[in-house]
Short mmCIF file of C-alpha atoms in Angstrom, two decimals:
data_model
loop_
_atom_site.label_atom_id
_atom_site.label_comp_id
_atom_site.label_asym_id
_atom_site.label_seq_id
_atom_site.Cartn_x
_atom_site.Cartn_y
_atom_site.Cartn_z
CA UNK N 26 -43.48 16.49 5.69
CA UNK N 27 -42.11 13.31 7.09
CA UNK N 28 -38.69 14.71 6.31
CA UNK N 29 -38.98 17.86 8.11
CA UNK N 30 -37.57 19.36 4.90
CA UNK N 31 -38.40 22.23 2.66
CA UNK N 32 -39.36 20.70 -0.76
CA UNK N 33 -37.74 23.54 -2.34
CA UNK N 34 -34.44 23.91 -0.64
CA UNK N 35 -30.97 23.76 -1.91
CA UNK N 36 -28.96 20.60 -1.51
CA UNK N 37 -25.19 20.06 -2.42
CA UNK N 38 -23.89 16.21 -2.22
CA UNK N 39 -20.58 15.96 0.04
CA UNK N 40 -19.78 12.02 -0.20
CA UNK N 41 -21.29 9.38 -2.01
CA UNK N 42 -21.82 9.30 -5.54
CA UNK N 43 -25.86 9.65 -5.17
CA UNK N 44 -26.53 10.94 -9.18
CA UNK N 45 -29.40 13.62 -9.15
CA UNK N 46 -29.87 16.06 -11.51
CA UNK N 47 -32.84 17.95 -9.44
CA UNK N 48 -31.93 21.24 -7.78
CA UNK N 49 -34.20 20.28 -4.16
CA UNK N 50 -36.02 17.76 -2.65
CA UNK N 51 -39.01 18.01 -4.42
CA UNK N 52 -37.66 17.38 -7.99
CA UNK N 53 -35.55 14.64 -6.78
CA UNK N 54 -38.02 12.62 -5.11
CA UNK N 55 -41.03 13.21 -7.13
CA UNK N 56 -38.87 12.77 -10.38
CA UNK N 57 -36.16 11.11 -10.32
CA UNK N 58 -35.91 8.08 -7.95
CA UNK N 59 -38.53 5.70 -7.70
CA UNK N 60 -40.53 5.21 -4.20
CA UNK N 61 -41.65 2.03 -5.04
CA UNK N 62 -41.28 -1.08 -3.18
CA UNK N 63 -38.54 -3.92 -5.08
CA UNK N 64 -36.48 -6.40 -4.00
CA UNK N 65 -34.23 -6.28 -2.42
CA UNK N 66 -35.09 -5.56 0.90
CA UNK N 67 -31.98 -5.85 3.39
CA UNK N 68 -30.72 -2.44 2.99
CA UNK N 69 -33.91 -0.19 3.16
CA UNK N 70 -35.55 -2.57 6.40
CA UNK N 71 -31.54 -2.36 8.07
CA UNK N 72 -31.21 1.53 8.04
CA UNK N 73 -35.29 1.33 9.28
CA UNK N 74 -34.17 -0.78 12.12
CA UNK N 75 -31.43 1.35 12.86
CA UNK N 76 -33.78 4.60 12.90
CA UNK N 77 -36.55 3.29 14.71
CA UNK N 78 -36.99 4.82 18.48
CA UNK N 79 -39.72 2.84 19.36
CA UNK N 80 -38.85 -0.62 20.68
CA UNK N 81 -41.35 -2.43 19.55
CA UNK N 82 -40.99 -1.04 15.53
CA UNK N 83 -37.30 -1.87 15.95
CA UNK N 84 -38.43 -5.81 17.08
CA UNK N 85 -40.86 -6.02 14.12
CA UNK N 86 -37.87 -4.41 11.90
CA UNK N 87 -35.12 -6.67 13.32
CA UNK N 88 -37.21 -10.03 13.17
CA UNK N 89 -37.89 -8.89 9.47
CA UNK N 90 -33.91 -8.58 8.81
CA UNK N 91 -33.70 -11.84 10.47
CA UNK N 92 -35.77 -13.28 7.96
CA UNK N 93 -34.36 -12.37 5.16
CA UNK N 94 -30.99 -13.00 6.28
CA UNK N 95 -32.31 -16.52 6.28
CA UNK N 96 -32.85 -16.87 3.09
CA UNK N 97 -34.79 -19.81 1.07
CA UNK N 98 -38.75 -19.64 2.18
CA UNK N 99 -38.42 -17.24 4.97
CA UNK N 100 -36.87 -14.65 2.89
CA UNK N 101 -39.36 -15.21 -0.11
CA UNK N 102 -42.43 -14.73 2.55
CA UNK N 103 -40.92 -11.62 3.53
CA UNK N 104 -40.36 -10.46 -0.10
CA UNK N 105 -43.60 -11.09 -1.25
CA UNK N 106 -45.48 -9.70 2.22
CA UNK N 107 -43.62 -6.22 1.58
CA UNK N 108 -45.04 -5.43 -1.76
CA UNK N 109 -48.65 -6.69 -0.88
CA UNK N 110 -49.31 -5.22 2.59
CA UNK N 111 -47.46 -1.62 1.42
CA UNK N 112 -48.20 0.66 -1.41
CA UNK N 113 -45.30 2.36 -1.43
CA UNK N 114 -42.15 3.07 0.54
CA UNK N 115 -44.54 6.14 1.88
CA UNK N 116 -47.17 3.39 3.37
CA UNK N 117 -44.64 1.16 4.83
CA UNK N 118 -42.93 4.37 6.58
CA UNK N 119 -46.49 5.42 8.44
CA UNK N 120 -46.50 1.95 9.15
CA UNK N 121 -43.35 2.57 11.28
CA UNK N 122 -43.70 6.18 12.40
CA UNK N 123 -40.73 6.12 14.90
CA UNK N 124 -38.19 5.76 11.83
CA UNK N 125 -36.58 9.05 10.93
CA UNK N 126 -34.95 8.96 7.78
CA UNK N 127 -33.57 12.14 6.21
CA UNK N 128 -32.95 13.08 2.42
CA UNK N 129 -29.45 11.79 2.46
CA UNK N 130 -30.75 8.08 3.44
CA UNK N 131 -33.43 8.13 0.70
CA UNK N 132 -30.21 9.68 -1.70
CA UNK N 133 -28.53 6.43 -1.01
CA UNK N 134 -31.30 3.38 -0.87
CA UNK N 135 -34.02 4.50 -3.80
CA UNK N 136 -33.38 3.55 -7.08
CA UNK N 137 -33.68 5.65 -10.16
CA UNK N 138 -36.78 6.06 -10.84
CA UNK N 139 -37.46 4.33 -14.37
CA UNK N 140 -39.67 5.84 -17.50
CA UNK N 141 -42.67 4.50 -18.88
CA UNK N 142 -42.52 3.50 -22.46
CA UNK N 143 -46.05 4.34 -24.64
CA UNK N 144 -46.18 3.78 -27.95
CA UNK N 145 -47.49 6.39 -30.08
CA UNK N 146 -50.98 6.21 -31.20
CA UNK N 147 -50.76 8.48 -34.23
CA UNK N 148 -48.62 9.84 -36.97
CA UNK N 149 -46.69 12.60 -37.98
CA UNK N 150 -48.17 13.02 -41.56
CA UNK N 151 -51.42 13.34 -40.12
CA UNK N 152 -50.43 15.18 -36.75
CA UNK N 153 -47.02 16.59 -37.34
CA UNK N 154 -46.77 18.72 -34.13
CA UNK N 155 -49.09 16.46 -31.62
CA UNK N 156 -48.41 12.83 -30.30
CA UNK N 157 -51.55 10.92 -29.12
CA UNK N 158 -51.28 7.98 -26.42
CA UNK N 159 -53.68 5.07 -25.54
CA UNK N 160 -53.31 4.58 -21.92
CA UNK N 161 -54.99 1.81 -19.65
CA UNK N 162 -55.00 3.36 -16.29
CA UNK N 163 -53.62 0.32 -13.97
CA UNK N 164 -55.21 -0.74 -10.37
CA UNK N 165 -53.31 -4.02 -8.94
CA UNK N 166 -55.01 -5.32 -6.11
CA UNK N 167 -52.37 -7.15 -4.28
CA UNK N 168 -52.84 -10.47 -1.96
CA UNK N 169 -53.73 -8.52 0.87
CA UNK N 170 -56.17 -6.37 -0.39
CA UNK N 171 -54.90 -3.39 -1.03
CA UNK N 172 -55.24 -1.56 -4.02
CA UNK N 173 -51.58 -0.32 -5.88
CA UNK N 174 -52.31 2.70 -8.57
CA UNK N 175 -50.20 2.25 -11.83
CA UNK N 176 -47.55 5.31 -11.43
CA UNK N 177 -47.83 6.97 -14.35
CA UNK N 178 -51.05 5.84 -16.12
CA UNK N 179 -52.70 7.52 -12.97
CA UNK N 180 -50.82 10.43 -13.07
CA UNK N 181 -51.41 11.04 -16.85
CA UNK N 182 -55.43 10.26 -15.92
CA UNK N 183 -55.57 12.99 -13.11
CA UNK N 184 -53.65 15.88 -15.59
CA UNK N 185 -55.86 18.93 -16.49
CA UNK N 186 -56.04 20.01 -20.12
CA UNK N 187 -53.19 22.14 -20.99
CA UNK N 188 -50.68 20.81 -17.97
CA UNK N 189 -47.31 20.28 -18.79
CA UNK N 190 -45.90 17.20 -19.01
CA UNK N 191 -42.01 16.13 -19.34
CA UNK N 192 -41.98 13.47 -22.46
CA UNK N 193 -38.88 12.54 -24.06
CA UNK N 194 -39.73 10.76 -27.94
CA UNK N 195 -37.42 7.52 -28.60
CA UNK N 196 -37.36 6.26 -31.85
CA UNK N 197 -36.60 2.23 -33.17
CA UNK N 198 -38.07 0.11 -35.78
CA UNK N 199 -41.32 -0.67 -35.33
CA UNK N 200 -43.01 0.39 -37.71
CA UNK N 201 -45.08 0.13 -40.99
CA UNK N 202 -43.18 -1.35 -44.08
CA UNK N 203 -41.44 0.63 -46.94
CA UNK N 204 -43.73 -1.11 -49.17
CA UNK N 205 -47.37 0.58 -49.03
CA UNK N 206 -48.22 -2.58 -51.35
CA UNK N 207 -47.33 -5.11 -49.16
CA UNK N 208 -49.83 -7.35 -47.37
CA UNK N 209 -49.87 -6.51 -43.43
CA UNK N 210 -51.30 -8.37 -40.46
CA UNK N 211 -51.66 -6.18 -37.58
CA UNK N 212 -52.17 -8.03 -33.75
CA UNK N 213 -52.99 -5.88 -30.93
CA UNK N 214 -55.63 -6.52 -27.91
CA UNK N 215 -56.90 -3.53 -25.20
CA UNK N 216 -54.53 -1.04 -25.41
CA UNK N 217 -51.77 -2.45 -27.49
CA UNK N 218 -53.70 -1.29 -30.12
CA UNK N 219 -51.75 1.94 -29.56
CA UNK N 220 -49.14 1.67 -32.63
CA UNK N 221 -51.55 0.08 -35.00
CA UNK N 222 -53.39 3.08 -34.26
CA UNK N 223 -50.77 5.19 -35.75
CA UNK N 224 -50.19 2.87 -38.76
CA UNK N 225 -53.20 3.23 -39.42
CA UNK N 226 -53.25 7.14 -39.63
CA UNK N 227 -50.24 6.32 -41.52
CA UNK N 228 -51.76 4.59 -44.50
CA UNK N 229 -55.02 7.34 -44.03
CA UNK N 230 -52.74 9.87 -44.95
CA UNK N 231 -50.89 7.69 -47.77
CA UNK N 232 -54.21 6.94 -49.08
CA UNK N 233 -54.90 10.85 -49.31
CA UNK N 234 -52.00 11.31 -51.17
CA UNK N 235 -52.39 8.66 -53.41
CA UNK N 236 -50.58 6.01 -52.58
CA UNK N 237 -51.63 2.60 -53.11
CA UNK N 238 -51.90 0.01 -50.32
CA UNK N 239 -51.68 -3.45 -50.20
CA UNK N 240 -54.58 -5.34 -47.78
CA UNK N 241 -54.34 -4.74 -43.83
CA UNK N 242 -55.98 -7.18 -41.53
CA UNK N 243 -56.38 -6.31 -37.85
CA UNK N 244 -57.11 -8.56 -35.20
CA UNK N 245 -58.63 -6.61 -31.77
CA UNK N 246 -59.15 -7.75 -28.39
CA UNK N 247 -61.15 -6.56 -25.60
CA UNK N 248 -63.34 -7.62 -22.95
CA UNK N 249 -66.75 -6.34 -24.12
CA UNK N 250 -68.43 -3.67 -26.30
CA UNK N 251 -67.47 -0.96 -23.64
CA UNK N 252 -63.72 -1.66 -24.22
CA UNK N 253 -64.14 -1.57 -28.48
CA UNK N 254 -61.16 1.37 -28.50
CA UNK N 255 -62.01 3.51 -31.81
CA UNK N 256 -64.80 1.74 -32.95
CA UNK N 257 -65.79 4.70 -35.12
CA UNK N 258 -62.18 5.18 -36.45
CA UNK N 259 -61.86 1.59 -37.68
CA UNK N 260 -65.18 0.75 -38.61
CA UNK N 261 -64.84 3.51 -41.16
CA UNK N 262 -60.94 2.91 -42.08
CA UNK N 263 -62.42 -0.48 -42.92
CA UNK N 264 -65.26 1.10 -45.23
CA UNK N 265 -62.77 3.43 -47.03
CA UNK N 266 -59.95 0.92 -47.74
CA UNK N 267 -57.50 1.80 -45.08
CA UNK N 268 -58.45 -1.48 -43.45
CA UNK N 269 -59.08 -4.70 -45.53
CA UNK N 270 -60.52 -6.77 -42.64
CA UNK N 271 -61.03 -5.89 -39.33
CA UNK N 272 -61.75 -8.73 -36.72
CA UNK N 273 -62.67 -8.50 -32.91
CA UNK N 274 -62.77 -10.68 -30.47
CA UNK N 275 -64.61 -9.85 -27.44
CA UNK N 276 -63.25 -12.01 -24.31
CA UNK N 277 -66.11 -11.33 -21.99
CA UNK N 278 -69.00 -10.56 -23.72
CA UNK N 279 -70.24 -14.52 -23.81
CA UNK N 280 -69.81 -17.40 -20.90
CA UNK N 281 -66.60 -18.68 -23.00
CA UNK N 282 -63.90 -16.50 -23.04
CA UNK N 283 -62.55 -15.63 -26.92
CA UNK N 284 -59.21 -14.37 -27.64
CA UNK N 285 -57.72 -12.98 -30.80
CA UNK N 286 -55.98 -16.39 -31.16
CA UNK N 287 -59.15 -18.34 -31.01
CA UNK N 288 -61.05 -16.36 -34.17
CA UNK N 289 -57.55 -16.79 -35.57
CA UNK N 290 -58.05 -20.72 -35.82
CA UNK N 291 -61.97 -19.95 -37.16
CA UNK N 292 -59.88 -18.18 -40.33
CA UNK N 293 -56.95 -19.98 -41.07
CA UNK N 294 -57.37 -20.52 -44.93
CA UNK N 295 -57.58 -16.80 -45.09
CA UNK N 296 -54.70 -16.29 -42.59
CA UNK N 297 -52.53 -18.33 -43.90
CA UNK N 298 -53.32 -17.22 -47.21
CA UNK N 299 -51.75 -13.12 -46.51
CA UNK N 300 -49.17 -14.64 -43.74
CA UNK N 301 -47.74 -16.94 -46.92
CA UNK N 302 -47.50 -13.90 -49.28
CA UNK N 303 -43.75 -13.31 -49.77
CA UNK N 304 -43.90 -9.44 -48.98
CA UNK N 305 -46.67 -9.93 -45.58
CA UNK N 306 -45.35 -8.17 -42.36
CA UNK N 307 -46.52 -9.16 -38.96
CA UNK N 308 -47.05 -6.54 -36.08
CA UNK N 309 -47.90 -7.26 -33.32
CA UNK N 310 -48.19 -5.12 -29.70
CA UNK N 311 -49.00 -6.39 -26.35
CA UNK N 312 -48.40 -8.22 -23.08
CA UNK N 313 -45.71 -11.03 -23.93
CA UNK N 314 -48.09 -13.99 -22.82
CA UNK N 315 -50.49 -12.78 -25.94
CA UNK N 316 -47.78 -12.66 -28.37
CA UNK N 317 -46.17 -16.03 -27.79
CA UNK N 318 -50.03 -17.56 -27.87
CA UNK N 319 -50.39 -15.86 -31.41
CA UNK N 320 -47.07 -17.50 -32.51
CA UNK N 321 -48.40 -20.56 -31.66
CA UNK N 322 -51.63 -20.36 -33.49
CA UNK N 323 -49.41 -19.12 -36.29
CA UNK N 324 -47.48 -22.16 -35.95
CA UNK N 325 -50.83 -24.22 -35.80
CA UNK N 326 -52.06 -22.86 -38.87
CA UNK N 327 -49.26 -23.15 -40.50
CA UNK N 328 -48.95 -27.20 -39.37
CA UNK N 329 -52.50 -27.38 -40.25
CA UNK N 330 -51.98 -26.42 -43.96
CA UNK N 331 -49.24 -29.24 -44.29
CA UNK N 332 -45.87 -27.59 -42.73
CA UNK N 333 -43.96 -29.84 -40.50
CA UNK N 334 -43.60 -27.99 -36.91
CA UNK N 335 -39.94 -27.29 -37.78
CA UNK N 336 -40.54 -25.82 -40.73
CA UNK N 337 -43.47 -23.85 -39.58
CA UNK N 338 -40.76 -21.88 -36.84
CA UNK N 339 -38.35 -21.69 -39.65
CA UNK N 340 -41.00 -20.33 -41.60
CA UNK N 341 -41.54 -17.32 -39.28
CA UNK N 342 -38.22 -17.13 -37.90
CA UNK N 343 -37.07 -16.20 -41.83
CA UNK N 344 -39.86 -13.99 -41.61
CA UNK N 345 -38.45 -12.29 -38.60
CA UNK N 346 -34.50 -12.10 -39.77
CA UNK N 347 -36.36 -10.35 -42.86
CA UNK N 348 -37.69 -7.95 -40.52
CA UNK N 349 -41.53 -8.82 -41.71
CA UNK N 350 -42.37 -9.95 -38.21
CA UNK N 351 -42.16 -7.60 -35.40
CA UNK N 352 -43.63 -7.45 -32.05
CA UNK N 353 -43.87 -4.61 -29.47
CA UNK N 354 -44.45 -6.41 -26.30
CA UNK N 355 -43.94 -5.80 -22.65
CA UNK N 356 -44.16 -8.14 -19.62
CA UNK N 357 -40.81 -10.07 -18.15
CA UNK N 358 -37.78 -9.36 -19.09
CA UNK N 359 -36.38 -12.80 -20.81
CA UNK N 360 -37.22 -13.62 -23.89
CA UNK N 361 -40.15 -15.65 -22.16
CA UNK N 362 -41.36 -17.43 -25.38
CA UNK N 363 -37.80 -18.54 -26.66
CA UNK N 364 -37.22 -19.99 -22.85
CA UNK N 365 -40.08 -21.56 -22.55
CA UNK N 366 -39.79 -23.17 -25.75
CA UNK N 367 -36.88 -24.60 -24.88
CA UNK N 368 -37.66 -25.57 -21.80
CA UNK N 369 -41.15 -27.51 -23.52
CA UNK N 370 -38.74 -29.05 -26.26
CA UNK N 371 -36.10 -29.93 -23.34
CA UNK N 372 -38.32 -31.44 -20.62
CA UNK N 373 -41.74 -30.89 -21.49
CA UNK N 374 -42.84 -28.46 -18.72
CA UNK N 375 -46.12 -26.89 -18.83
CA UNK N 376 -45.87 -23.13 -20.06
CA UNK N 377 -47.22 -22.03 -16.62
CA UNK N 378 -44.25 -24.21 -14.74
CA UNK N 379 -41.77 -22.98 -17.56
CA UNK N 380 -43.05 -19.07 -17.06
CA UNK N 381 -42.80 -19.01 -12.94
CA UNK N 382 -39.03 -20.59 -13.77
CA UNK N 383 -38.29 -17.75 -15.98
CA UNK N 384 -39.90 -15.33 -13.56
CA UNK N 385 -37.70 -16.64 -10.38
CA UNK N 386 -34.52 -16.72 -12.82
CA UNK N 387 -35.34 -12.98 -12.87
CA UNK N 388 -35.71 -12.15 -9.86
CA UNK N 389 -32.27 -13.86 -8.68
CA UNK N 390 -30.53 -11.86 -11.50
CA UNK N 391 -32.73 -8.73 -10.40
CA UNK N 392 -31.23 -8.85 -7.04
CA UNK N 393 -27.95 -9.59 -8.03
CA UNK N 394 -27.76 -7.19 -10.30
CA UNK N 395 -29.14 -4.74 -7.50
CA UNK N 396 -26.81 -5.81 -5.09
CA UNK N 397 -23.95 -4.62 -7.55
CA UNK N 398 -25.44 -1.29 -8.57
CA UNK N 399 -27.92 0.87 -6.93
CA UNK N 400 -28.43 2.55 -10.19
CA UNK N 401 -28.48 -0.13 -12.36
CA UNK N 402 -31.39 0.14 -14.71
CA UNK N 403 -31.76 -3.48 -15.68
CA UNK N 404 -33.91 -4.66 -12.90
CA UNK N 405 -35.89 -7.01 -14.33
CA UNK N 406 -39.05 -7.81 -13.20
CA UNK N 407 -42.30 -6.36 -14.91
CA UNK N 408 -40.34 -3.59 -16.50
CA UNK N 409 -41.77 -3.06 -20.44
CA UNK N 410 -39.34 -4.43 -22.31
CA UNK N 411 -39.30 -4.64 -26.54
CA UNK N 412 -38.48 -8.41 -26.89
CA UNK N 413 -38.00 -7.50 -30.59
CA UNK N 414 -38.46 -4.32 -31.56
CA UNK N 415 -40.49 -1.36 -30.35
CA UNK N 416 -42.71 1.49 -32.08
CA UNK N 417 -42.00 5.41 -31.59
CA UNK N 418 -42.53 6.02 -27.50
CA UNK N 419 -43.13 8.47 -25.41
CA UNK N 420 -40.73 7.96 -22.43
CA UNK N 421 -42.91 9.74 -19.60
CA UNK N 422 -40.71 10.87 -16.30
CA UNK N 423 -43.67 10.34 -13.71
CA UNK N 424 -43.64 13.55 -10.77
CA UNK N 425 -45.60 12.81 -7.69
CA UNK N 426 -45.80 13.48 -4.29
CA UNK N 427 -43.06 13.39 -1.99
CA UNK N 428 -43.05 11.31 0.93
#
């Protein structure tokens, strides 16, 4: 509607080298580029200021412009002001009605708009035409208040039963060992329990056929009882063999917080005992923070039974060039652990310090990167990434409104 354009009319590109694949305005703005808010700025506020009729927007517009042009603080207020006061490229346009942009502008300024990545949460032996997801449907409340909607975990959450939905299946390496016999530790709080999910069917349906399998020992997070994903499902893997151990932490449930990592340290012996084991694999799945604070209670345990600290990480880095420890993580781009490793070993910063250094580094890239290719697809902050490997995803185009 702000367009003045009929969602469903026919579009041909004249100059330009805008890539679209959608036939109108609708499909190319609901699913292809992304109406999200990212650095950098200076293009998008410029061709506001230049479309604004009202005076006053245009002032507000320019000073912004101004202040990026700046650079240093004044451009980092303005960067971080944008994505907190505005939802979306939709909010900050009603925020400056006067601005008349047509299709062509938004052809040239919005970037692609990216997949989401899911890992699978069941397998093909036992559900050969069907893939099941674990979803946490995202709210970010942002410093000024306002409340952001993940993109596509709240589009999958409003879907009907039986709507269709545009999923594309990517395969890697993630995945349970050749080896039903061999010992496997399985790591994955709140919803990165998704692939171990699947494993787990796996070895169900292995199990059935008469297979034998080696011990599995999961380690679950959540915040409290309400947030135990497939109690009944594990609870009962556990009692039939498809689960050796199964251990939860719950992070809220008490006054002190608990995290996998912490009822880690209450079972080292019997950690370290399967992690030793020449043929154990490690998976693990979840936000990047988690998984570098498990490898470092791995590390500790592994100290703790006698291993100096450097051959503790050339303990587990074997283990990963033998393809025994994987991880399916998601969170910043870099390789935050190995950076801020260095970084500790280098000049002792704090992880927290050593993180928001990483973070900035990827920003700077993100913006250079930007600056060089509207369509690149590497920006890089808070995009899922697979640090080493990931699972079987579902890549999920997200469709929504139009602005």
């Amino acid at each position: 509607d702000r367009l003045e354009l009929d969602p469903n009319a026919r579009f041909v590109i004249t100059e330009g080298s805008a890539p679209t694949a959608g036939s109108n305005p609708y499909e190319v703005l609901s699913r292809e580029l992304s109406l999200q808010l990212q650095e950098p700025f200076d293009d998008l506020l410029e061709m506001m200021m230049l479309r604004a009729s009202d005076p006053l927007e245009r002032h507000r517009l320019e000073a912004m412009v101004e202040q990026l042009g700046y650079g240093g603080e004044h451009a980092a207020a303005i960067n971080q002001r944008i994505p907190a006061q505005y939802v979306d490229l939709c909010a900050l346009l009603d925020d400056f009605p006067s601005v008349s942009l047509d299709f062509g502008h938004l052809l040239e300024l919005l970037p692609p708009l990216k997949p989401r990545l899911y890992s699978i949460s069941s397998s093909p032996r036992m559900l050969p035409n069907r893939v099941r997801l674990t979803v946490g449907v995202v709210e970010v409340i942002t410093s000024a208040g306002r409340v952001r909607p993940g993109l596509c975990s709240s589009y999958l959450a409003g879907l009907r039963p039986g709507a269709p939905l545009q999923v594309e299946v990517r395969r890697s390496d993630f995945r349970l060992p050749e080896d039903s016999m061999a010992p496997l530790v399985m790591v994955g709080p709140g919803t990165g329990i998704s692939p171990l999910i699947g494993f787990l069917e796996e070895r169900e349906a292995l199990l059935g056929a008469g297979a034998p399998l080696g011990p599995a020992w999961l380690w679950f997070g959540c915040r409290d009882e309400g947030d135990f994903l497939y109690r009944e499902r594990l609870e009962a893997w556990r009692r039939c063999g498809v689960l050796s151990r199964l251990d939860v932490a719950f992070s809220r449930k008490t006054a002190q917080k608990v995290y996998v990592q912490h009822v880690m340290q209450e079972k080292a012996g019997d950690l370290w005992a399967m992690l030793s084991h020449p043929r154990c694999h490690v998976c693990i799945c979840g936000d990047a923070k988690m998984a570098d604070d498990v490898f470092e209670t791995f590390l500790s345990i592994a100290v703790g039974v006698g291993l100096r600290r450097d051959a503790a990480h050339e303990f587990f880095a074997g283990m990963k060039r033998e393809r025994r420890y994987q991880a399916d993580v998601w969170g910043v781009t870099l390789h935050v652990g190995t950076t801020t490793e260095s970084l500790r070993d280098s000049g002792g910063a704090s992880y927290e310090s050593a993180t928001r250094w990483v973070v900035q580094r990827v920003r700077e890239e993100s913006s250079a990167m930007h600056a060089a290719s509207a369509s690149s697809s590497m920006l890089a902050v808070a995009k899922r990434e697979w640090l080493e490997s990931s699972s079987l995803h579902a890549a999920v185009p997200v469709p929504r409104r139009s602005s």
